[in-house]
CSV table of C-alpha atoms in Angstrom, one decimal:
chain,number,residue,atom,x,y,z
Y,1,UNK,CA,-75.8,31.5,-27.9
Y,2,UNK,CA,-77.1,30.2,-24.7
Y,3,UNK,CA,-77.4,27.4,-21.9
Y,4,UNK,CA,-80.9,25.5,-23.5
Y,5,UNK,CA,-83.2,24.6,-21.2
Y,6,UNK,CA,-85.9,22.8,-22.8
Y,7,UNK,CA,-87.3,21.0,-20.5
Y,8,UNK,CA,-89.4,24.2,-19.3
Y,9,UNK,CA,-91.7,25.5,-21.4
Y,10,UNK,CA,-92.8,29.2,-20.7
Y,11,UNK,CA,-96.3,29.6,-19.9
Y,12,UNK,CA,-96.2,33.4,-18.6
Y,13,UNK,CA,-93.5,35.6,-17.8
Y,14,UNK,CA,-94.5,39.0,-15.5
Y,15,UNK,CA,-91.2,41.6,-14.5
Y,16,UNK,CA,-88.5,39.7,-13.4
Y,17,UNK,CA,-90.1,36.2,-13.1
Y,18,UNK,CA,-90.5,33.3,-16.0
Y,19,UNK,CA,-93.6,30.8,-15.3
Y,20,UNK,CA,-93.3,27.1,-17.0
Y,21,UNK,CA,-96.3,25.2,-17.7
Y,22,UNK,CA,-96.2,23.2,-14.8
Y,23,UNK,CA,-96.1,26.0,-12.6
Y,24,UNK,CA,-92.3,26.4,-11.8
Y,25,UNK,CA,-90.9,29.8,-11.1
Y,26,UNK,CA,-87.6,31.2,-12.4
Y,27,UNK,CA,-85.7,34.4,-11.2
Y,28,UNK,CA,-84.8,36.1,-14.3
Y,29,UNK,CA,-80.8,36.7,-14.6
Y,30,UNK,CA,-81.2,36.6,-18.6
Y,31,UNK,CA,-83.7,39.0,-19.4
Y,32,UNK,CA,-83.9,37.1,-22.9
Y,33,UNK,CA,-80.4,37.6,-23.4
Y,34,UNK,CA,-80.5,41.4,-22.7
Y,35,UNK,CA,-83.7,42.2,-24.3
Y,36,UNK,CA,-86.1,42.7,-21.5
Y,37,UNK,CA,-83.8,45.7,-19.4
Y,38,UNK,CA,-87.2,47.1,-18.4
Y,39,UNK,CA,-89.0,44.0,-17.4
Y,40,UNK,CA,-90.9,41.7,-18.9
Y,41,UNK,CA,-94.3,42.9,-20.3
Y,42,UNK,CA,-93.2,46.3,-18.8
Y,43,UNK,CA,-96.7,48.5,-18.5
Y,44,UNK,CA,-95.8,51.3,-20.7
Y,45,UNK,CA,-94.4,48.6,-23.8
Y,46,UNK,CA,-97.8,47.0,-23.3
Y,47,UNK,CA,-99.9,50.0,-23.5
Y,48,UNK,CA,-97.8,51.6,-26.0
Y,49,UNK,CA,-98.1,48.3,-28.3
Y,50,UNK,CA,-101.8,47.6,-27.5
Y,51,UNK,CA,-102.7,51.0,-28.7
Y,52,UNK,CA,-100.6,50.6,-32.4
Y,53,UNK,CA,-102.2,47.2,-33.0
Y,54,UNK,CA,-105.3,48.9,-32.7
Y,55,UNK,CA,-104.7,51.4,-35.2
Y,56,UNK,CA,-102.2,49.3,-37.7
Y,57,UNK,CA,-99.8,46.7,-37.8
Y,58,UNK,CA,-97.9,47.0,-41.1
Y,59,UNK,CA,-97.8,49.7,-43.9
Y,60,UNK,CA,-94.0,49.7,-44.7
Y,61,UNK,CA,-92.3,52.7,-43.7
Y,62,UNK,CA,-90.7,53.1,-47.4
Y,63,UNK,CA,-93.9,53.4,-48.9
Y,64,UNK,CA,-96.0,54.9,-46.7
Y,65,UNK,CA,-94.0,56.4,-43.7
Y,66,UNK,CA,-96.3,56.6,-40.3
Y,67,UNK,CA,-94.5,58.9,-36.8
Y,68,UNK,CA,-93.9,55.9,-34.4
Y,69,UNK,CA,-90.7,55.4,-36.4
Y,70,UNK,CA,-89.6,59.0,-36.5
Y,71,UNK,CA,-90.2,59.0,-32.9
Y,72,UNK,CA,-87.8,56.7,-32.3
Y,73,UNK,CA,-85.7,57.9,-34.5
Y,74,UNK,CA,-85.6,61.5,-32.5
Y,75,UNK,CA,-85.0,59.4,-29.0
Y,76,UNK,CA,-82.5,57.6,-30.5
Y,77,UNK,CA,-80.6,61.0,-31.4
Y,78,UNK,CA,-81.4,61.9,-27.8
Y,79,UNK,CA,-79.8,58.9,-26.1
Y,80,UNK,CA,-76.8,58.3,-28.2
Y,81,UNK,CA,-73.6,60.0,-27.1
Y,82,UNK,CA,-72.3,63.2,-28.9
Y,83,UNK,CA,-74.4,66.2,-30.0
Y,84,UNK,CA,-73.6,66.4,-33.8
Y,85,UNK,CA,-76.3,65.8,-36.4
Y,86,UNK,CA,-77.4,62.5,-36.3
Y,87,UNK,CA,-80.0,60.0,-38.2
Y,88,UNK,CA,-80.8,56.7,-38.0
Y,89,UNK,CA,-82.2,53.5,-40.0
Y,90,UNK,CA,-84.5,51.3,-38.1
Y,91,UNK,CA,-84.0,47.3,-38.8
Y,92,UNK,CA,-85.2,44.0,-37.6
Y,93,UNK,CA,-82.3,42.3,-36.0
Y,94,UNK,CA,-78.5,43.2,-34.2
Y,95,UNK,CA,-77.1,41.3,-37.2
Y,96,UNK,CA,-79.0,43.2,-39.5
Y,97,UNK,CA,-77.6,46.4,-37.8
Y,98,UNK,CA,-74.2,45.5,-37.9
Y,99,UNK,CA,-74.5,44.5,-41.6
Y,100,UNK,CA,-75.9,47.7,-42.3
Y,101,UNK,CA,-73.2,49.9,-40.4
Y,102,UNK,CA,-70.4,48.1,-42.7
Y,103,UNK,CA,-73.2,49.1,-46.2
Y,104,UNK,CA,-73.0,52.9,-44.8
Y,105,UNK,CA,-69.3,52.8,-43.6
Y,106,UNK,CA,-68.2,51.3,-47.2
Y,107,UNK,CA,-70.1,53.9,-49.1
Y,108,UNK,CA,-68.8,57.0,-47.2
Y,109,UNK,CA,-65.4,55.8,-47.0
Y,110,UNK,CA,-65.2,54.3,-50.3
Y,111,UNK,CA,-63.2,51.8,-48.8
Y,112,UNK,CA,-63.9,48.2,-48.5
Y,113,UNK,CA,-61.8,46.3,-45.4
Y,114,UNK,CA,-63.7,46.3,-42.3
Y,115,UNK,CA,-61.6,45.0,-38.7
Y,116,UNK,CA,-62.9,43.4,-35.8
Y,117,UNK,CA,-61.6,41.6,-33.1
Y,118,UNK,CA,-61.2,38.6,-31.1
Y,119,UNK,CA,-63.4,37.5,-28.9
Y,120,UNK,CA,-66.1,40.2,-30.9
Y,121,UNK,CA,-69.8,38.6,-31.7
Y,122,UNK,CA,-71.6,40.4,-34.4
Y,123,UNK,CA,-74.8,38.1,-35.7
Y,124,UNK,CA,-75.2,35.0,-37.9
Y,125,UNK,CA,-76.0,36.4,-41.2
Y,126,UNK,CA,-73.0,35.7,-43.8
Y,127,UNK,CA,-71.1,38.7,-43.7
Y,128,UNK,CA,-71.7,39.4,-39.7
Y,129,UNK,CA,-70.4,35.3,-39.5
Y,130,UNK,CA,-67.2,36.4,-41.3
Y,131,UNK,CA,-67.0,39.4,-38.4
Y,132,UNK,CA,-67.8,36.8,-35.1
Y,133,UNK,CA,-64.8,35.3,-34.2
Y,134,UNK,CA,-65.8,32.3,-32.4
Y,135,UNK,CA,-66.6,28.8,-34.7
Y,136,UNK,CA,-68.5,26.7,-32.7
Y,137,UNK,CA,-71.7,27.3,-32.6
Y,138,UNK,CA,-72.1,30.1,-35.3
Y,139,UNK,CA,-69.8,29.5,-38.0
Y,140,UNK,CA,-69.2,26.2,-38.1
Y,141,UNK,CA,-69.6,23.9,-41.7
Y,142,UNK,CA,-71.3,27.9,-43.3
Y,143,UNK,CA,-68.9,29.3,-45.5
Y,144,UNK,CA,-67.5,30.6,-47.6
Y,145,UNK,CA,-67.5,34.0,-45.4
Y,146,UNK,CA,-67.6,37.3,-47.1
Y,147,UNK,CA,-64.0,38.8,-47.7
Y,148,UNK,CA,-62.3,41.7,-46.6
Y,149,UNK,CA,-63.0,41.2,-43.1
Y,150,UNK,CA,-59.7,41.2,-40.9
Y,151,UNK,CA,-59.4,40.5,-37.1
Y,152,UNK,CA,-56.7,42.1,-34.4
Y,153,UNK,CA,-56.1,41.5,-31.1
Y,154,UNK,CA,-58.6,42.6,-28.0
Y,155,UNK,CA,-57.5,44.1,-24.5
Y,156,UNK,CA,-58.8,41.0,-22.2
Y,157,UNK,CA,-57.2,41.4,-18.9
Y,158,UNK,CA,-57.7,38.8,-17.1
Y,159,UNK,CA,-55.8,36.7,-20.1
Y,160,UNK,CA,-53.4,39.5,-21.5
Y,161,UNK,CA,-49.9,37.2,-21.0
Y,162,UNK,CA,-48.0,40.2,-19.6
Y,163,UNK,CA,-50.4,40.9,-17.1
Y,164,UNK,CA,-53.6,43.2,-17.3
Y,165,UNK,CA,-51.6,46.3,-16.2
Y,166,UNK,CA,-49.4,46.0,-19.8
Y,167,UNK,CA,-52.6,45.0,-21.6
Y,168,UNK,CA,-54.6,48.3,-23.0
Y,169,UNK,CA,-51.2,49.3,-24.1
Y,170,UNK,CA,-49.7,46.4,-25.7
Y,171,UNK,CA,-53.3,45.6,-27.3
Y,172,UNK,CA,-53.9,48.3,-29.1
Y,173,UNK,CA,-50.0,48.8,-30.6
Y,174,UNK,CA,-50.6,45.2,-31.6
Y,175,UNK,CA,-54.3,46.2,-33.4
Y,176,UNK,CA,-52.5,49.0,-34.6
Y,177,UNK,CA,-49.8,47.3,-35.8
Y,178,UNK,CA,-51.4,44.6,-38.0
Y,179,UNK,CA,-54.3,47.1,-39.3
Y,180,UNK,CA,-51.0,49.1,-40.3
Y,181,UNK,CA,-49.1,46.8,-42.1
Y,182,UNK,CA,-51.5,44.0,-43.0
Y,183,UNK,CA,-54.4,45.7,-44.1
Y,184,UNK,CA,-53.6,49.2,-44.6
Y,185,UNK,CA,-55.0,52.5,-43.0
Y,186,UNK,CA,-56.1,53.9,-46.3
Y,187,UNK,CA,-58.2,50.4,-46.7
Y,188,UNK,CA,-60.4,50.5,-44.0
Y,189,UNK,CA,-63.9,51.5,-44.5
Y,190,UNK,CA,-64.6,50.1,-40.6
Y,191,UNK,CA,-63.4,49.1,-37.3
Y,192,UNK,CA,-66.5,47.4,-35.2
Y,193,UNK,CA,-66.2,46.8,-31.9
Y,194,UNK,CA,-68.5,45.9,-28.9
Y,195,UNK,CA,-67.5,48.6,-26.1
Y,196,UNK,CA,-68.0,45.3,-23.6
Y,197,UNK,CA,-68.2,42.4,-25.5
Y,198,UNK,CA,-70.9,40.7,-25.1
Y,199,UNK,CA,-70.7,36.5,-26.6
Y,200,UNK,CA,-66.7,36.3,-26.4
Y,201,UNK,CA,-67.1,36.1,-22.2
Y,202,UNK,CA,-68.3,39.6,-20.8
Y,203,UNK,CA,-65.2,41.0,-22.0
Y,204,UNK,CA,-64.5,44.8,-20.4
Y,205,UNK,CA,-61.2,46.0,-22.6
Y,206,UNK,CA,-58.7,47.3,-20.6
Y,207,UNK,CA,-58.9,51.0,-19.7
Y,208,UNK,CA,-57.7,53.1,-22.2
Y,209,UNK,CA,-57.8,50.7,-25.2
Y,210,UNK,CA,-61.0,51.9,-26.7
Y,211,UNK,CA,-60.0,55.5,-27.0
Y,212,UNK,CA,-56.7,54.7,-28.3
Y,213,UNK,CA,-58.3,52.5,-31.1
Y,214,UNK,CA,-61.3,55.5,-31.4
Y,215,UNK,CA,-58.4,57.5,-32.1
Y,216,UNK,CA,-56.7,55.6,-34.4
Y,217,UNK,CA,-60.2,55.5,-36.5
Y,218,UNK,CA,-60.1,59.0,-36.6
Y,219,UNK,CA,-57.0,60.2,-37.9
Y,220,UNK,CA,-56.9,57.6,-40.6
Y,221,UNK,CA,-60.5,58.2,-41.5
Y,222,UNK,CA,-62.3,55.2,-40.3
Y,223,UNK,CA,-65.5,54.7,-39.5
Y,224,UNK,CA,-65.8,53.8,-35.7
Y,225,UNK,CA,-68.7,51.6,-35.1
Y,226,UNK,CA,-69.5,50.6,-31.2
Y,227,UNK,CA,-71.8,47.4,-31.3
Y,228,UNK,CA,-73.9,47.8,-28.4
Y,229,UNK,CA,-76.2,45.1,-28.9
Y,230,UNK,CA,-76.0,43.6,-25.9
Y,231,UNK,CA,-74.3,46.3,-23.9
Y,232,UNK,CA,-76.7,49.9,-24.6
Y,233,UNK,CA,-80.1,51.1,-23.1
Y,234,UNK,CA,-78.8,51.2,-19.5
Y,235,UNK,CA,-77.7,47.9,-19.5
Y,236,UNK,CA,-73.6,49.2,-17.8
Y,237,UNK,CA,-74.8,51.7,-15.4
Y,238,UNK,CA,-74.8,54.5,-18.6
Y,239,UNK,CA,-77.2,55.0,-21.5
Y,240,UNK,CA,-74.6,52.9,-23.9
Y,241,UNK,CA,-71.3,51.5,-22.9
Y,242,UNK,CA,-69.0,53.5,-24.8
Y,243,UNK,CA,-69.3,56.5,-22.1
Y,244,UNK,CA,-67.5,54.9,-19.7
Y,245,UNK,CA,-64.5,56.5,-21.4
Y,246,UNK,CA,-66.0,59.3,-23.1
Y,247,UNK,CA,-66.0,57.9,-26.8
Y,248,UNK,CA,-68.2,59.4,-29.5
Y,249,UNK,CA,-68.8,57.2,-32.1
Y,250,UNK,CA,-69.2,57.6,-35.5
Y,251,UNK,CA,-71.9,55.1,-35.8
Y,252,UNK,CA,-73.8,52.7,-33.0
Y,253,UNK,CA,-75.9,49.7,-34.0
Y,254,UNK,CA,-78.5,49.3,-31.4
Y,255,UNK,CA,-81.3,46.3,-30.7
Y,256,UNK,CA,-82.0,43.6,-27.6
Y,257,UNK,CA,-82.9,46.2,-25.1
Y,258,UNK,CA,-84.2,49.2,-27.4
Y,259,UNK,CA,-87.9,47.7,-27.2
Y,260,UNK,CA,-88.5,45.2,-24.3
Y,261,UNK,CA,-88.9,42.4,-26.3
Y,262,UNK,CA,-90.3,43.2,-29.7
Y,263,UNK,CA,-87.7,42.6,-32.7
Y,264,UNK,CA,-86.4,46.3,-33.3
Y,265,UNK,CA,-82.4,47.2,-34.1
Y,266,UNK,CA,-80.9,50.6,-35.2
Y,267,UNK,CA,-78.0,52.0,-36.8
Y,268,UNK,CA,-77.3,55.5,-35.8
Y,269,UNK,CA,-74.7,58.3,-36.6
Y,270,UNK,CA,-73.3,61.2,-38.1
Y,271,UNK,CA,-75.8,62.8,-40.9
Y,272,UNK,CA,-73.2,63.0,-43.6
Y,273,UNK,CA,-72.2,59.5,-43.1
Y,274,UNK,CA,-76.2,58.1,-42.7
Y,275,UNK,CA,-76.8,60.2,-45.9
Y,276,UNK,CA,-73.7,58.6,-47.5
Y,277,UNK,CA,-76.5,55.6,-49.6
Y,278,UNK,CA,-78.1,56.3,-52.2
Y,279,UNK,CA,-82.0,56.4,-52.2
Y,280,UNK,CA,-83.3,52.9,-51.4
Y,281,UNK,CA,-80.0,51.8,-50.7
Y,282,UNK,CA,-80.7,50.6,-46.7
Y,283,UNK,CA,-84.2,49.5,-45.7
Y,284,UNK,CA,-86.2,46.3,-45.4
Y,285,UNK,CA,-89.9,45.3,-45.8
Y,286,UNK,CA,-90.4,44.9,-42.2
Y,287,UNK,CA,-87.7,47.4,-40.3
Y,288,UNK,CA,-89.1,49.6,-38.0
Y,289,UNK,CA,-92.3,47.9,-37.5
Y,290,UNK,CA,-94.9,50.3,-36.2
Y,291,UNK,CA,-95.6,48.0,-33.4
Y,292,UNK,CA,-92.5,47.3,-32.8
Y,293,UNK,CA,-91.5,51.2,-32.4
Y,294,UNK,CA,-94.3,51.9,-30.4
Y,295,UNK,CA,-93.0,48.9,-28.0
Y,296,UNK,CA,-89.3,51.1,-27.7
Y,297,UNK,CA,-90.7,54.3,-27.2
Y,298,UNK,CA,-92.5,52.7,-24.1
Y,299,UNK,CA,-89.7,50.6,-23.7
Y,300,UNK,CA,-87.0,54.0,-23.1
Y,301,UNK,CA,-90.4,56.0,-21.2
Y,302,UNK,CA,-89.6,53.6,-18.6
Y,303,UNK,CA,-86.2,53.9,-18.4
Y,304,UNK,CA,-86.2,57.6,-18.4
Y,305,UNK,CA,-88.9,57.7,-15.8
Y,306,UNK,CA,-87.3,55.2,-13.5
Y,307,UNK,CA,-83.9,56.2,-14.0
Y,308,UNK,CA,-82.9,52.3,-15.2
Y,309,UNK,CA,-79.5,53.5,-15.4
Y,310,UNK,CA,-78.9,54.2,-11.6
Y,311,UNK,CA,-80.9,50.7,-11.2
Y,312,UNK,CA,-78.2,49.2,-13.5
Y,313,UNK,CA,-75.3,50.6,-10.9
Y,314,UNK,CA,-77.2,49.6,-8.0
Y,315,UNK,CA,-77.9,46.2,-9.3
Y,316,UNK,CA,-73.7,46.1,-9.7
Y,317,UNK,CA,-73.2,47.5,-5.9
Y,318,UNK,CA,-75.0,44.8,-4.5
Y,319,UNK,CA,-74.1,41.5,-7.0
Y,320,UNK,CA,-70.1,42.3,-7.4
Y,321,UNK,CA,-69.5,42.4,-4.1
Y,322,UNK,CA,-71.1,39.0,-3.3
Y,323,UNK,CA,-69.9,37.6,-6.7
Y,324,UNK,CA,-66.1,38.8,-5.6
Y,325,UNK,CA,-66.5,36.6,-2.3
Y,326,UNK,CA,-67.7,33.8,-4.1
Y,327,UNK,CA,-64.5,34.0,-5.6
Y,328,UNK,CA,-62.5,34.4,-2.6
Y,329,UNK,CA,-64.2,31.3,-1.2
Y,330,UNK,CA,-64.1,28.9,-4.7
Y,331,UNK,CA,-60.4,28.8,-6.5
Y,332,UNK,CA,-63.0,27.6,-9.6
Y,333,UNK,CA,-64.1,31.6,-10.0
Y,334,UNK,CA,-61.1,33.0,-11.7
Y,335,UNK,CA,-62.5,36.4,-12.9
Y,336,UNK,CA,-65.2,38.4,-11.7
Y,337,UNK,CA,-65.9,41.3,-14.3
Y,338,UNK,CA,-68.1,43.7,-16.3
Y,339,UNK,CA,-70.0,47.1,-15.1
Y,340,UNK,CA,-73.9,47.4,-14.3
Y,341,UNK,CA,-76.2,44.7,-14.7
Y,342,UNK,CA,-73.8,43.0,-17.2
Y,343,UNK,CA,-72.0,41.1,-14.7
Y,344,UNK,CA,-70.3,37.6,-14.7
Y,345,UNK,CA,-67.8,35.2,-13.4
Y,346,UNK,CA,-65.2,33.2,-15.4
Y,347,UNK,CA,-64.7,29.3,-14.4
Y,348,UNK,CA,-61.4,28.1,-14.7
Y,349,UNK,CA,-60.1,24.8,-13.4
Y,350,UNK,CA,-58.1,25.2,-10.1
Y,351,UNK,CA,-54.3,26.2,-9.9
Y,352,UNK,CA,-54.2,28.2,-13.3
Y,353,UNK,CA,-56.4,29.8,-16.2
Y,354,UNK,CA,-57.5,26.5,-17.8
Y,355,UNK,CA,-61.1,27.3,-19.3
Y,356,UNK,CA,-64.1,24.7,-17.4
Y,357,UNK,CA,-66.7,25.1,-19.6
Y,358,UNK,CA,-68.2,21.8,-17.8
Y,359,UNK,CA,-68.4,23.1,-14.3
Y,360,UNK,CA,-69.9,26.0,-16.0
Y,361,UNK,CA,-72.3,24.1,-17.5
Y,362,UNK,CA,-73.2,22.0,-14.5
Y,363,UNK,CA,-73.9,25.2,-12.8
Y,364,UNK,CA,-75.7,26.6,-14.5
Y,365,UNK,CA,-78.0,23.9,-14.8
Y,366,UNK,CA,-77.8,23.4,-11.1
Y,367,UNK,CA,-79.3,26.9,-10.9
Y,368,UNK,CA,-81.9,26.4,-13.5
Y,369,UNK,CA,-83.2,23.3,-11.2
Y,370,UNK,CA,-83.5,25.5,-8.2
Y,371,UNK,CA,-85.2,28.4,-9.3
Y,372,UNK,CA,-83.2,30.5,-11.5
Y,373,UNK,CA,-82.0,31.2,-15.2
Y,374,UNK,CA,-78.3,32.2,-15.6
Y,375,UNK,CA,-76.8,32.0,-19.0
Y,376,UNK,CA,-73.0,30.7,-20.1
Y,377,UNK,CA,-71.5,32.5,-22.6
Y,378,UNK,CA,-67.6,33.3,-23.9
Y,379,UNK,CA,-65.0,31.8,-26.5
Y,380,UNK,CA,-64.1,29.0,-24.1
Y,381,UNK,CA,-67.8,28.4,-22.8
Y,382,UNK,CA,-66.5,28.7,-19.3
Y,383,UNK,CA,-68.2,32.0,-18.4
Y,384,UNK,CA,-71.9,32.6,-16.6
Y,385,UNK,CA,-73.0,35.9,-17.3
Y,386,UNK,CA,-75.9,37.6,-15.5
Y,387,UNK,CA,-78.4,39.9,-17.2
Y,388,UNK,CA,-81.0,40.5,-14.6
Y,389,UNK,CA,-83.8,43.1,-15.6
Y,390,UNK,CA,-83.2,46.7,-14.6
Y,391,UNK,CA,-86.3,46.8,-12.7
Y,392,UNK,CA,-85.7,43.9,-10.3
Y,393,UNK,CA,-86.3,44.1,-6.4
Y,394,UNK,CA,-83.3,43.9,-4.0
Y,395,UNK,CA,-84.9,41.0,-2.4
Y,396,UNK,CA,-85.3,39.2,-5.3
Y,397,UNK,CA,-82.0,40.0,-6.8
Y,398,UNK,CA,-80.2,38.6,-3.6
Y,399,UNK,CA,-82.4,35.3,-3.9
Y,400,UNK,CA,-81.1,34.8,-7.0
Y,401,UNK,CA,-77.4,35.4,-5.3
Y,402,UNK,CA,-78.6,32.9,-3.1
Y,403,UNK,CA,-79.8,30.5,-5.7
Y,404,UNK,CA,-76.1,31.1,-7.0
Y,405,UNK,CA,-74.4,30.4,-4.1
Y,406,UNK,CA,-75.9,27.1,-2.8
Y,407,UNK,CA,-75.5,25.8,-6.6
Y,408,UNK,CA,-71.5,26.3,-6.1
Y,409,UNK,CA,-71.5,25.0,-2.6
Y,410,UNK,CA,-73.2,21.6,-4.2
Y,411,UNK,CA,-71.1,21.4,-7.0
């Protein structure tokens, strides 16, 4: 999933900072792979938790239901885009999210084919395997996947053949085309997609592709699921992704960033189509954790109060910029993409497109050993992608540019 770097072992970790046990300091650009938005050890998650331990860990909210969870629950309804009736089911993991927006989807549509994309990351549980597209690391020598699981083509710009001007076009006719024919319309309990995806490289779809696949969902009655694991809670610049162009979807699995560290994920949607299980149907000895709630409602105080979605966009007006001159000065930087504080560069060997997933590994380790945690991600392992916390400091965030920028001048 990420660049390992076991040769530091985490002693403390305060904000925006990780501390080894020998004392080294690391600027944060990973934020636990998007989990810690609002810092780590943010004040109100700390108070919020402290306070639940005190009064109890563990009851099982399906046998004894307690108001952290319902609390949550009501924010999430808040937060999420559209203003129909909503509910939502609190779980343990993304994976488990995702797995459980395919259960609902199924039983309201009565359907049973579910289509994703490539380049999409969904979790490492069996059936959320069969929906990742990329092998190596997460799928490899684990089948049999579960069936009825079909995959169409993305809008990736910077490697759409005919250009990225033809691409949210020609993508989604192609999506269209092979749902259409291959699978069937009719079939189709689900269509899941990450609004920016998140493992496959940072991914942004082309402009206009997401609504015309929204649409699509919609007149053939589909359920549209946006997977914003990795992309929601102010992460883009906007409470979740999937407002950057107005979509509505009918379901959104939520986790990473929902509780600054504590293991918490969410499905959320429509009312009719959350209701659509029967009684017992969805659920989980240990999903929606009091503690773990208490840690999200703290987690979205904070960025409410401090407006982390405006830090997300200001954290994008002063990274792209330097991240596009790198780029201008090092033919190695062939893509510089993604909105917010979900930013990164794609490596390519000079003269053409070829993936490097080797200089991007040596940089990234280059950075590690002066001072800063980046992570490489995508389908080719050739992209760094940087997830600093929402609540960094300017100065910090352009020491870590600087970190950044000496590591590609020594490579």
């Amino acid at each position: 999933m990420a660049t390992a770097h076991q040769d530091r072992v985490v002693q403390e970790a305060r904000g925006c900072t990780i501390v080894d046990v020998d004392g080294n300091s690391l600027i944060d650009f990973g934020s636990g792979i998007a989990v810690t938005g609002v810092g780590n050890s943010a004040e109100a998650v700390v108070r919020r938790a402290t306070a639940q331990l005190a009064d109890f860990t563990h009851t099982c909210v399906m046998v004894t239901p307690y108001e952290p969870y319902v609390e949550v629950c009501e924010e999430l309804a808040r937060v999420t885009p559209g203003d129909h009736a909503k509910k939502s089911a609190l779980f343990n993991s993304g994976a488990e999210a995702v797995e459980n927006a395919v259960k609902i989807a199924r039983t309201h549509t009565r359907r049973q084919a579910v289509v994703v994309f490539d380049h999409g990351y969904h979790g490492r549980t069996n059936l959320t395997m069969a929906l990742t597209s990329k092998n190596m690391p997460y799928k490899h020598g684990f089948g049999p996947f579960a069936p009825e699981v079909y995959r169409v083509p993305v809008a990736y710009p910077y490697r759409w053949l005919t250009g990225p001007e033809h691409c949210a076009e020609e993508a989604a006719a192609q999506a269209i085309d092979q749902i259409s024919k291959q699978v069937g319309a009719e079939n189709v309990a689900a269509i899941v997609i990450e609004p920016v995806l998140g493992e496959g490289g940072f991914i942004e779809p082309a402009k206009g592709f997401l609504p015309r696949i929204a649409e699509f969902a919609k007149e053939n009655g589909i359920v549209f699921v946006a997977d914003e694991i990795q992309s929601g809670f102010c992460r883009t610049g906007q409470w979740f992704a999937c407002e950057d162009e107005g979509i509505v979807p009918d379901l959104i699995t939520t986790a990473k960033g929902i509780a600054g560290g504590m293991p918490l994920a969410a499905v959320t949607g429509r009312a009719e189509m959350m209701d659509a299980a029967h009684a017992g149907g969805l659920g989980g000895t240990y999903g929606g954790n009091p503690v773990a709630c208490a840690s999200a409602l703290g987690s979205i105080e904070t960025m409410r109060e401090m407006d982390l979605a405006a830090r997300a966009r200001r954290i994008e007006e002063i990274m792209k910029p330097r991240l596009r001159k790198l780029a201008e000065q090092y033919d190695i930087i062939g893509d510089v993409r993604g909105r917010g504080a979900m930013l990164a560069i794609e490596l390519v060997k000079p003269g053409g497109k070829e993936p490097a997933p080797e200089v991007t590994a040596a940089l990234a380790k280059a950075c590690h050993l002066d001072g800063l945690l980046v992570l490489t991600t995508g389908t080719y392992g050739n992209v760094m992608r940087f997830l600093p916390p929402l609540v960094i400091g300017e100065d910090l965030l352009n020491e870590g540019l600087d970190v950044l920028e000496e590591a590609l001048a020594g490579l």
